C-alpha cells in the first residue's frame, strides 16, 4: 500500500490540488536540465512523499540529499535546494556554498522556497555574501492533502511562532492557502472565526479577496459553504490529554508522520530480529483502518477479535464441508484482507501492551483529575513527583500546561517552585522553554479566577457514562471528555456564534462572523449577523471547512468525522490544519533553543 | 556568421526570417557568380540555384515562401525559396537591373526604373505606370505603398470578390446580388428575378459582398455592399449572420483610423495581420487616446493600456496643474478601469518629479504588494510600514524594515518599530538569527534589560557548543560564567525578573562546581548536566560527599534528594546501600521511590522488602497485583 492516499472518495475531491503541486514540482526539476543534487529540508521530505514518489524524482535526474550541517558530497554540478521559508536554514545553505568555494568546487546553485520567497531569507543570504551565486525560485506548496478529508498547511511551529514570537507569517500562509482553495472550489460565503489568530486570518482572507478576487457568479453554488477558523490557543486542553482513539493512540505512542508510522520490524513480524525500522502507511485507502481509525481503542480490539474469529470460522467450514464456487470466491476475497488484518492486529497488540502498564492508567487518572478541577494539590504533587523522578520533560510539561490552563495559571509560590525544580532537574537551558511557555500564556502566574468550571459545565465537556462502543457523543474519543474545540465547532455549525457569546468571552481571543459574496462592494463584506446556516439543497450535503490555526489532533479529527457521520447532520466536514499534532509535538515546539 | 571565403562581393542579398525557415534560424541568400549561397546561422553554407545567375537583385515575399529575382539578362524569375523550381518567368525589355524590386502582395512583383513602374502578376499582361517624381516602394502583405515627395498611394491587385462584383459585365452571383439590391431600391421587380437566378449560390454571393465591403475604402460603397449582403442573407437560412456584424464592426474601426485627422490608412488584411491591440498601441503612441479608448471599449479589449498611457502622458504635460486638481483629473479616468495599477501611475508621477502627487495616488492602490515598494521609493517609509502591517503580509513588512534599516540611523529605526508590535517582533526574530549585537542595542534603547540578559545567557551556550570561537577547552568556563553573571545582574535590575536572576546565579555556581568536579575526578562528564544529574552522577561514582555538597549548595529538597539517591543506587544495583538508606530515617516521600526503583531494575525480591512498608493501601494493592501479573507474563514468555 502506498503512502500516497487515494483522494477520490472524500467529501470533496482534493486530487486537483495534489496534481497541481505535482506538476509544479516536476516542472521545477525539468527546468534544471540534466543530473542534479536535490537537497531537501528534512521537514519537507514527509509532506513531499504525499505528493510524489521518490522514484519519480529520480527519473527526473534528482539525486536526493537531506539538508544538514554536512556539505553536499556529490559529483553533480547542479545543486537544487528545496526548503521551507525559514531563516535558520539560510545559514546552512550559505555554509555549504562557502565550503564548496573553499574546495574550489564550481557548482550551480538553485534555491526554491516553499511556499514562497521571503525578503528576510534573501537578506540573510546577501549578508552571507552568497546571494549572487544562487538562482532563486519558489514552489507554491501551500496545502497538502494528507488524507481525503484533511489538508495540512505544513506549518509545524505556527502556534509557537504566533503565541511566543508574535510572528504572523504563518497566518498569512493560512489565508493564502484558503484563498487558493477558493480559486479551485469557489468563494466560501460564510466565515466564522474564534481566537486572535483566526480573526486575523479571516481579515487577511477578506483582504485577499479584495486584492485578487475569486470570480464566481451568483448562480454557482460554492462547493464549500462555510469556513470555521479556530485558534489552538482557544483550546489548549484537548491536545494535552492523551488521545484514546485508535489513530490517536498510535500517534501518541508511535508518532504518525505524514500518514505513516515507523516502527521496529519486530512489532510487525516476530521473526524479524535485526531491529530494522519498518514504515507502515496509515490512511483511508486501507479499508480496515478506515473502519477502525476513529473508534475508541477498546472497541478496536473487539472489532479485530470479531473479524479474526469470523475468519477462523470460515476457514474451519472450508475444511469440513463441500463449498460452491461462489462461496470459495467469497472466502478468497476475505483472504485478501488478511494482510490488513495482520497489520492491525500487530499494531493493536503493541498498543495493548503499552496501555496496560500502570503508568498509563496513572496518567489518564491524573488528566481526568485535572479536568475535573477539584483537587489542585493532588495534581500539583503528582507533577512535582514526575519532575523528581526525572520523567521525560515533555510529559511533565503536558500536565503542567493542563493544570495551568484550567486554573488560569499557578499561584506565584507554586509557579516559582515548579520552575526551579524543572531547571534543577532538566538543566538551566530550559529557562528558554519556560520563558516561551510563559510568553504564550501556557504556564504562567495565576491571574484572576479560572473560568474552566463554568466553561466545562456550559459546554458539557465531561460526560458521565460514555458508551465507547455505540457512541452518541464526541466525548467517546477521550472516554468521557468532549473536546472543547469540537463543542465550539458543533455550536458554530448548528447556530453560529451568537447563542454562545457568553462562553466565547471566557475563552482567549475575539470572534467574528461574516458573509461574503463575489460581488462585495468596495467597503468589504458586510458583517450582518447570519441566521443559522442554509439548508442543504437537493439532498446534497454542503461542506464545512474547519481550520485549526495551530494544529489539530487525530482525536479531534475523529470527533469531527463522527459528527459528519451523524444522520441529522446537514454538513460534511473537511479539515484544514497548520499541522497534525499531539501533545508532545505541540509542546516540543515551545521547548529548547535557549532564547 | 562564418567566413565564406568569397573573392568578390556578392551581387545581391536577401534574408529569410527565422519563422519561415525549416531550421528555425535565420538564413541569408547571397547571389554570387552564377549561383546563390544559402548561409545558415550556425555557419552552414549551401550552394543553390546553380546556373540561374548571375542574379542582380533578389527579394523574398512577405510570407517567406517565394523569391523574386532579376537576372543579368533581364529575366524576372519567381521561385520557391528552396530553389526547387521556377514558378514564373518574365522577360523584361531591358537587362538593366531595376532600382527597386518589390513584392506587391503575395502574387505580383513591382519593378521600378527611373520613371517607370512595372507590375508583373501571375495572369495577364504586366501593367505600367509612369511617375514624374522619384518614388519609394514599400511592400505590404496585400499590396505595396508608393511614396513620392507629395503623395502616398496604395497599389494592390484587385481582390477577387471586388472583381466578381464590379467587373464590367460580370454575371457572377455576387454581381447579380449587388444588382438586385439596386433594383430593390428602385422598387423594380427585376430584383426578385435576379435573386431567383442565383438562389442556389446565394450564400457565396453574400459572402463575396461582405468580403468586397471589407476591401473597400469608400464608406458609402462599403455600406451599399453590406446592404446587398444583408439583403441576400434574408433569403438564405444557413448563412451566418455574425459575419456581417463582424465586418461592420471591423469597418467602423478601420474608417475611424483612416480618417484624415488620424491618418492610418490600413487595409483590412493589414489590420488583421497587425491585430487590434497593436493598432491601439500605435494610436496611444500617436496620442490618440480617446479613439484608442473607444476602440478598445468597442472591441471588448482591456482598456488598462490606454488609460495607463493616457495618465502617464497627462502627467508629463501637466506640470502647470496643481497636485489636487491633477489628482482629481487622473482619478476620474483611472476609476474607469477596474484593477488598474495606481502604483504604476504613481511611480510615473514620482519620475516626473511630483512626489507629493505620487503619494496621493499610491493611496488608491488596492494591492499592497505594489503599494508598499512604491511608498518606499518615494520616501514615505512611515506610511509604508503602516500599510504593510495592515496587509498582514510579513514579507512586505520585512521589505520595509530592511529599507529603513539601510537608510536610517539605528535610533530612528528603533523609534519607528517600537510602537508597532508586529514590526518589532519581526525585527527581533530576524536580528536574533543574525544580528545579536544590534538586537542588544535595540533592547537597551527600549530598556528591556531582561531581554539583553536572555541574549547573553544564550551566548553562553553558543560558546559551549562552539568552543573554537572562545579559545581552547578548559579555560572556557571562565568567559561563560562571566556572561551568565552579566545576565544575572541585568535580570536583577527589574523586580519582575528576580526568579531569572536567581536561576542565572545558580547556573553560574553550578558550572563552577561542575568544573571543579571534572578537575578532581578527571572525567569530563559534569559540565552542562542538570543539578539532579550531577547529584546522580556523584552517587553513581560513589562520591557521596560531593553529592551531599551539591545538595546543600542548591538547597535540594529532601523529597527530590530521596528520589535521586534511590534511583542512583538502583542504577549501580547497590541493594545493601539502598536498604541502609531506607533505614536512615523515615523517608519524606514514603517507600514509593524504593519500590519503583526496584521494579524498574527488575529486582522483585528487593521490591517486596519495601512494598509492605507502603502507606497507601491502594498503592500497595496495585503494585502487588502488577508484580503478580508481570510474573505471570514472564512465565508465559519463557
CSV table of N, CA and C in Angstrom, one decimal, chain A residues 363-414:
chain,number,residue,atom,x,y,z
A,363,UNK,N,-1.5,8.0,34.3
A,363,UNK,CA,-1.5,9.3,33.6
A,363,UNK,C,-3.0,9.7,33.2
A,364,UNK,N,-3.8,8.7,32.8
A,364,UNK,CA,-5.1,9.0,32.4
A,364,UNK,C,-5.9,9.5,33.7
A,365,UNK,N,-5.7,8.9,34.8
A,365,UNK,CA,-6.3,9.3,36.0
A,365,UNK,C,-6.0,10.8,36.3
A,366,UNK,N,-4.7,11.1,36.2
A,366,UNK,CA,-4.3,12.4,36.5
A,366,UNK,C,-4.9,13.4,35.6
A,367,UNK,N,-4.9,13.1,34.3
A,367,UNK,CA,-5.6,14.0,33.3
A,367,UNK,C,-7.0,14.3,33.7
A,368,UNK,N,-7.7,13.2,34.1
A,368,UNK,CA,-9.1,13.2,34.5
A,368,UNK,C,-9.3,14.2,35.7
A,369,UNK,N,-8.3,14.0,36.7
A,369,UNK,CA,-8.4,14.7,37.9
A,369,UNK,C,-8.2,16.2,37.6
A,370,UNK,N,-7.3,16.5,36.7
A,370,UNK,CA,-7.1,17.9,36.4
A,370,UNK,C,-8.3,18.5,35.7
A,371,UNK,N,-8.9,17.8,34.8
A,371,UNK,CA,-10.0,18.3,34.0
A,371,UNK,C,-11.2,18.5,35.0
A,372,UNK,N,-11.3,17.6,36.0
A,372,UNK,CA,-12.5,17.8,36.9
A,372,UNK,C,-12.2,19.0,37.8
A,373,UNK,N,-10.9,19.4,38.0
A,373,UNK,CA,-10.6,20.6,38.7
A,373,UNK,C,-11.1,20.7,40.1
A,374,UNK,N,-11.0,19.6,40.8
A,374,UNK,CA,-11.5,19.6,42.1
A,374,UNK,C,-10.3,19.4,43.2
A,375,UNK,N,-9.2,18.8,42.7
A,375,UNK,CA,-8.2,18.6,43.7
A,375,UNK,C,-6.8,19.0,43.2
A,376,UNK,N,-6.7,20.4,43.3
A,376,UNK,CA,-5.5,21.0,42.7
A,376,UNK,C,-4.2,20.4,43.4
A,377,UNK,N,-4.2,20.2,44.7
A,377,UNK,CA,-3.0,19.8,45.4
A,377,UNK,C,-2.5,18.5,44.9
A,378,UNK,N,-3.4,17.5,44.8
A,378,UNK,CA,-3.0,16.2,44.3
A,378,UNK,C,-2.3,16.3,42.9
A,379,UNK,N,-2.9,17.1,42.1
A,379,UNK,CA,-2.3,17.3,40.7
A,379,UNK,C,-0.9,17.9,40.8
A,380,UNK,N,-0.8,18.9,41.6
A,380,UNK,CA,0.5,19.6,41.7
A,380,UNK,C,1.5,18.7,42.3
A,381,UNK,N,1.2,17.9,43.3
A,381,UNK,CA,2.1,17.0,43.9
A,381,UNK,C,2.5,15.9,42.9
A,382,UNK,N,1.6,15.5,42.1
A,382,UNK,CA,1.9,14.4,41.1
A,382,UNK,C,2.9,15.0,40.1
A,383,UNK,N,2.7,16.2,39.7
A,383,UNK,CA,3.7,16.8,38.7
A,383,UNK,C,5.0,16.9,39.4
A,384,UNK,N,5.0,17.4,40.6
A,384,UNK,CA,6.3,17.6,41.3
A,384,UNK,C,7.0,16.2,41.4
A,385,UNK,N,6.3,15.2,41.7
A,385,UNK,CA,6.9,13.8,41.7
A,385,UNK,C,7.5,13.4,40.4
A,386,UNK,N,6.7,13.7,39.3
A,386,UNK,CA,7.3,13.4,38.0
A,386,UNK,C,8.6,14.0,37.7
A,387,UNK,N,8.7,15.3,38.2
A,387,UNK,CA,10.0,16.0,38.0
A,387,UNK,C,11.1,15.4,38.8
A,388,UNK,N,10.7,15.0,40.0
A,388,UNK,CA,11.7,14.4,40.9
A,388,UNK,C,12.2,13.1,40.3
A,389,UNK,N,11.3,12.3,39.7
A,389,UNK,CA,11.7,11.1,39.0
A,389,UNK,C,12.4,11.3,37.7
A,390,UNK,N,12.5,12.6,37.3
A,390,UNK,CA,13.0,13.0,36.0
A,390,UNK,C,12.4,12.2,34.8
A,391,UNK,N,11.1,12.2,34.9
A,391,UNK,CA,10.3,11.6,33.8
A,391,UNK,C,10.5,12.6,32.6
A,392,UNK,N,10.3,12.1,31.3
A,392,UNK,CA,10.6,13.0,30.2
A,392,UNK,C,9.9,14.4,30.4
A,393,UNK,N,10.7,15.4,30.1
A,393,UNK,CA,10.2,16.8,30.4
A,393,UNK,C,8.9,17.0,29.6
A,394,UNK,N,8.8,16.5,28.4
A,394,UNK,CA,7.6,16.8,27.7
A,394,UNK,C,6.3,16.3,28.3
A,395,UNK,N,6.4,15.1,29.0
A,395,UNK,CA,5.2,14.6,29.7
A,395,UNK,C,4.9,15.5,30.9
A,396,UNK,N,5.9,16.0,31.6
A,396,UNK,CA,5.7,16.9,32.7
A,396,UNK,C,5.0,18.1,32.2
A,397,UNK,N,5.6,18.7,31.1
A,397,UNK,CA,5.0,20.0,30.6
A,397,UNK,C,3.6,19.8,30.2
A,398,UNK,N,3.2,18.7,29.6
A,398,UNK,CA,1.9,18.5,29.1
A,398,UNK,C,0.9,18.6,30.3
A,399,UNK,N,1.2,18.0,31.4
A,399,UNK,CA,0.3,18.0,32.6
A,399,UNK,C,0.4,19.4,33.2
A,400,UNK,N,1.6,20.0,33.2
A,400,UNK,CA,1.7,21.3,33.8
A,400,UNK,C,0.9,22.4,33.0
A,401,UNK,N,0.9,22.3,31.7
A,401,UNK,CA,0.1,23.2,30.8
A,401,UNK,C,-1.4,22.9,31.1
A,402,UNK,N,-1.8,21.7,31.2
A,402,UNK,CA,-3.1,21.3,31.5
A,402,UNK,C,-3.6,22.0,32.8
A,403,UNK,N,-2.7,21.9,33.8
A,403,UNK,CA,-3.0,22.4,35.2
A,403,UNK,C,-3.1,23.9,35.1
A,404,UNK,N,-2.1,24.5,34.5
A,404,UNK,CA,-2.1,26.0,34.4
A,404,UNK,C,-3.3,26.5,33.7
A,405,UNK,N,-3.6,25.9,32.5
A,405,UNK,CA,-4.7,26.5,31.7
A,405,UNK,C,-6.0,26.3,32.4
A,406,UNK,N,-6.2,25.2,33.1
A,406,UNK,CA,-7.5,25.0,33.8
A,406,UNK,C,-7.6,25.9,35.1
A,407,UNK,N,-6.5,26.3,35.6
A,407,UNK,CA,-6.5,27.1,36.8
A,407,UNK,C,-6.2,28.6,36.6
A,408,UNK,N,-6.2,29.0,35.3
A,408,UNK,CA,-5.8,30.4,35.0
A,408,UNK,C,-4.4,30.7,35.5
A,409,UNK,N,-3.6,29.8,35.4
A,409,UNK,CA,-2.2,30.0,35.9
A,409,UNK,C,-2.0,29.3,37.3
A,410,UNK,N,-0.7,29.3,37.7
A,410,UNK,CA,-0.4,28.7,39.0
A,410,UNK,C,-0.2,29.8,40.1
A,411,UNK,N,-0.5,29.6,41.3
A,411,UNK,CA,-0.2,30.6,42.3
A,411,UNK,C,1.3,30.9,42.3
A,412,UNK,N,1.6,32.1,42.6
A,412,UNK,CA,3.0,32.6,42.4
A,412,UNK,C,4.0,31.6,43.1
A,413,UNK,N,3.7,31.2,44.3
A,413,UNK,CA,4.7,30.4,45.1
A,413,UNK,C,4.9,29.0,44.3
A,414,UNK,N,3.8,28.4,43.9
A,414,UNK,CA,3.9,27.2,43.2
A,414,UNK,C,4.6,27.3,41.9
